mmCIF file of C-alpha atoms in Angstrom:
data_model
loop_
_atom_site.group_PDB
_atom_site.id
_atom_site.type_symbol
_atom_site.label_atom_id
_atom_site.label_comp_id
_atom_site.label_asym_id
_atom_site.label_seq_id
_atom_site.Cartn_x
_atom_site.Cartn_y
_atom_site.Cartn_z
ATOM 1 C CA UNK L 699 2.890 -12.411 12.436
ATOM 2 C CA UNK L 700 2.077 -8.381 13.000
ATOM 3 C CA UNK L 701 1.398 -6.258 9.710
ATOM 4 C CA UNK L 702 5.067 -4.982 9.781
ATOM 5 C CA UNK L 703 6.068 -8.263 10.041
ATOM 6 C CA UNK L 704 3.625 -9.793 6.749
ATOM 7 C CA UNK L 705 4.958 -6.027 4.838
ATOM 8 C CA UNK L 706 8.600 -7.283 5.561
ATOM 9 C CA UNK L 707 8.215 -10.655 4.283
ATOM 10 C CA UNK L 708 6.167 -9.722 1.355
ATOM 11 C CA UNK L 709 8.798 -7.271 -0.139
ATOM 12 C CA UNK L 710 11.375 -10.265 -0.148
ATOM 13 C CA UNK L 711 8.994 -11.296 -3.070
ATOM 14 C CA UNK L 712 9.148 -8.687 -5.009
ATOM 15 C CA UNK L 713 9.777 -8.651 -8.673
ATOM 16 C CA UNK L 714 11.880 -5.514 -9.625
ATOM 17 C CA UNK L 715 14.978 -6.953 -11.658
ATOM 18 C CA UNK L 716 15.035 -3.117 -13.576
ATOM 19 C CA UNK L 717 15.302 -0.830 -10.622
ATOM 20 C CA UNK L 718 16.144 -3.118 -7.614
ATOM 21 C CA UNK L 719 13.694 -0.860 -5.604
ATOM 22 C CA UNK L 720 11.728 -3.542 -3.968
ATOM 23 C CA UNK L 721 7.935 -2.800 -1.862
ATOM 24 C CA UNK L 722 5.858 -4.894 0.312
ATOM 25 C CA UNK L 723 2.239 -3.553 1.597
ATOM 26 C CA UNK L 724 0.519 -5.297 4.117
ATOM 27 C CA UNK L 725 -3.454 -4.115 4.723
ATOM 28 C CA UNK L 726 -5.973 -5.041 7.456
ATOM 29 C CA UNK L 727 -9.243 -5.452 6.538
ATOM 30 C CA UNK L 728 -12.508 -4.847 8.314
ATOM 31 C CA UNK L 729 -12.372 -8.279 9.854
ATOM 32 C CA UNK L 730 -9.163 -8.119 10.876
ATOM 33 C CA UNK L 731 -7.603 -10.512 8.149
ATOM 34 C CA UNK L 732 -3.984 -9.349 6.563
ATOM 35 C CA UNK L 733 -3.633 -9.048 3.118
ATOM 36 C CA UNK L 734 0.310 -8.414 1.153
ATOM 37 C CA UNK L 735 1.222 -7.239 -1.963
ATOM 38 C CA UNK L 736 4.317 -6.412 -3.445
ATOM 39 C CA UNK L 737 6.020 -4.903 -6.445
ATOM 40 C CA UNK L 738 5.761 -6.404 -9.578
ATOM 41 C CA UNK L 739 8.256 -4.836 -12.629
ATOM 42 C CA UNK L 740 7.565 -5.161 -16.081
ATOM 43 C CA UNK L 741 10.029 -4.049 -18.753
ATOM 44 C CA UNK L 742 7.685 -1.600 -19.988
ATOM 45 C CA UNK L 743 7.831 0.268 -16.889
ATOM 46 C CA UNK L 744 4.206 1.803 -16.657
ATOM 47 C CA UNK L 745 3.067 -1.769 -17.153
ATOM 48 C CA UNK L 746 3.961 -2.501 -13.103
ATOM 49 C CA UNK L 747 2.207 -2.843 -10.333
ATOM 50 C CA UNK L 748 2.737 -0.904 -7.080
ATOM 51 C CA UNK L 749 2.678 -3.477 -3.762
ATOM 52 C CA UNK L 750 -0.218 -1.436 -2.603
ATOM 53 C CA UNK L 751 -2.413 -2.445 -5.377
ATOM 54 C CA UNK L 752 -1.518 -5.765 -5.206
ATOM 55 C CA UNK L 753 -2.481 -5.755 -1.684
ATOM 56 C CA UNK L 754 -5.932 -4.216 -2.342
ATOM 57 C CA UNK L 755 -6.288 -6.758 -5.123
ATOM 58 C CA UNK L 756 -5.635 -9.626 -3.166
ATOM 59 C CA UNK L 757 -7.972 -7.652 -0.109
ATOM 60 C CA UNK L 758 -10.488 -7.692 -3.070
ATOM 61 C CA UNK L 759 -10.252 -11.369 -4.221
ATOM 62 C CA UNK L 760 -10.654 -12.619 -0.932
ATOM 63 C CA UNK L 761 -14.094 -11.230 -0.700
ATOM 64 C CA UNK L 762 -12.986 -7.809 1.673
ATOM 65 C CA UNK L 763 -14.025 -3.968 0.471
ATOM 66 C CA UNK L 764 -12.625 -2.229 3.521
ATOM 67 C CA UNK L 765 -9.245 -1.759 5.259
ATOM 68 C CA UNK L 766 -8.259 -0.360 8.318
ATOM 69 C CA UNK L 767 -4.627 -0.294 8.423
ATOM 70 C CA UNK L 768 -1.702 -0.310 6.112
ATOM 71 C CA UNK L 769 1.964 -0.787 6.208
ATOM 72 C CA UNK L 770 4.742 -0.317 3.463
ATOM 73 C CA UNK L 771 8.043 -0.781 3.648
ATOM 74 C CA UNK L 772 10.882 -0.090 1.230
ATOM 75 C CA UNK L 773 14.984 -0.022 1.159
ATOM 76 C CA UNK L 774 15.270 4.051 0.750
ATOM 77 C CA UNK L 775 17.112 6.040 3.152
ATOM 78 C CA UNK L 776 13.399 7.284 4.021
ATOM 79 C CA UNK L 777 10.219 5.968 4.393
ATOM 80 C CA UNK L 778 8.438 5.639 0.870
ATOM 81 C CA UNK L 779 5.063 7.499 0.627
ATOM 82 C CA UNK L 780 2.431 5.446 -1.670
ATOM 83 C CA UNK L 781 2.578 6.659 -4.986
ATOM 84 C CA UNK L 782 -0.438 8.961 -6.001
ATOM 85 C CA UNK L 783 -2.249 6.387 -7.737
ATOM 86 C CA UNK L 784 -2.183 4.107 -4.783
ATOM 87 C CA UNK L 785 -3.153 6.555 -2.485
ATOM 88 C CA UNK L 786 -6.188 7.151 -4.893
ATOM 89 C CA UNK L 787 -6.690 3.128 -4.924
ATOM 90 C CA UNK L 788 -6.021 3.254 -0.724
ATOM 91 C CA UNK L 789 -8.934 5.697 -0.142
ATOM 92 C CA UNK L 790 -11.568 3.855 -2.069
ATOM 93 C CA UNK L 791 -11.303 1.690 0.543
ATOM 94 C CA UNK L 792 -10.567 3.069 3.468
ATOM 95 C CA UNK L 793 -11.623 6.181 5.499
ATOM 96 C CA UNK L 794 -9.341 9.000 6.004
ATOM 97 C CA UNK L 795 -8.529 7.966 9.556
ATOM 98 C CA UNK L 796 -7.233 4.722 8.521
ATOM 99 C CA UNK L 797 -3.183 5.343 9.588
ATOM 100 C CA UNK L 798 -0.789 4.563 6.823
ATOM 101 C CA UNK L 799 2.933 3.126 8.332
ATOM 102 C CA UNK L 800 5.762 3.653 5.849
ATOM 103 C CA UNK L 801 8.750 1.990 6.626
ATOM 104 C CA UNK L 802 13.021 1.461 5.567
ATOM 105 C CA UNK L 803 14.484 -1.366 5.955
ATOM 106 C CA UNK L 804 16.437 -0.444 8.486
ATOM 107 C CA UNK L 805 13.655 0.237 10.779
ATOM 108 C CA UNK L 806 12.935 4.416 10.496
ATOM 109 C CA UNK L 807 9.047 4.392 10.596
ATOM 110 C CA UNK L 808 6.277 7.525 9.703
ATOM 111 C CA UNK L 809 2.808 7.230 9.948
ATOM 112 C CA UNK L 810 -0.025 9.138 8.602
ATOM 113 C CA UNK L 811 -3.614 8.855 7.639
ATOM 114 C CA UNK L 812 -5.049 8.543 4.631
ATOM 115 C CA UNK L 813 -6.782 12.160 4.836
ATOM 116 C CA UNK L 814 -3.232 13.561 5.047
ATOM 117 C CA UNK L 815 -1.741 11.399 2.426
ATOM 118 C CA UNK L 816 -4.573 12.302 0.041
ATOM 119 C CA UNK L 817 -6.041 15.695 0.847
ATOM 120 C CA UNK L 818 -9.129 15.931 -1.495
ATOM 121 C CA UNK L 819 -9.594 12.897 -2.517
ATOM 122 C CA UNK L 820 -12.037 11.888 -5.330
ATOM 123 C CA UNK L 821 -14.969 10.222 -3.710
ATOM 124 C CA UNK L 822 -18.114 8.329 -4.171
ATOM 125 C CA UNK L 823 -19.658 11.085 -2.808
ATOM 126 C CA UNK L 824 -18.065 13.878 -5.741
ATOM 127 C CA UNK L 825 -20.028 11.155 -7.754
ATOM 128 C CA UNK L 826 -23.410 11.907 -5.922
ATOM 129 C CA UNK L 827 -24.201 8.068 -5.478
ATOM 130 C CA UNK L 828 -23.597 7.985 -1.738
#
């Protein structure tokens, strides 16, 4: 099953019985294993959690620090950038060449990298530890 594919099947999952604006992310790690996340509503809306993150978590629980690729798909009438804080979350870890694919559901497709998503990003390195 490609990323697309895993993104697509993921946002089927969703839980977003408030705004019916479901999100699946699918990431590629380092080693080439897929991770998914999708949308997860809470009443208290600031309480959710973005499929992106949920992706990265579940990157992060299976013992992975670094992606490679990323896909997100959404049913909008245009592809669906990550939010801010996701593309804050995306960059920890991956480098700014790593190509982002957002998707519709019916198919329209734009792709960027994570340097263009997030143009001066907060590193490690604004930190002085690297």
């Amino acid at each position: 099953m490609s990323l697309k594919d895993k993104a697509f099947a993921v946002r089927d999952k969703a839980y977003a019985p408030y705004s019916n604006f479901k999100v699946g992310a699918a990431i590629k790690s380092q080693s080439g294993d897929v991770f998914v996340g999708c949308n997860v509503e809470n009443v208290a809306y600031p309480e959710g959690t973005c499929a992106e993150a949920g992706a990265i978590a579940a990157m992060v629980a299976g013992g992975e620090t670094k992606l490679t690729e990323v896909y997100v798909v959404a049913d909008a009438p245009l592809p669906v950038s990550p939010c801010g804080g996701c593309r804050q979350k995306l960059i920890e870890f991956g480098a700014g060449d790593v190509v982002v694919t957002m998707a519709t559901t019916s198919g329209i497709e734009q792709s960027m990298t994570l340097a263009d998503l997030m143009p001066g990003a907060f590193t490690e390195e604004h930190l002085g530890n690297s």
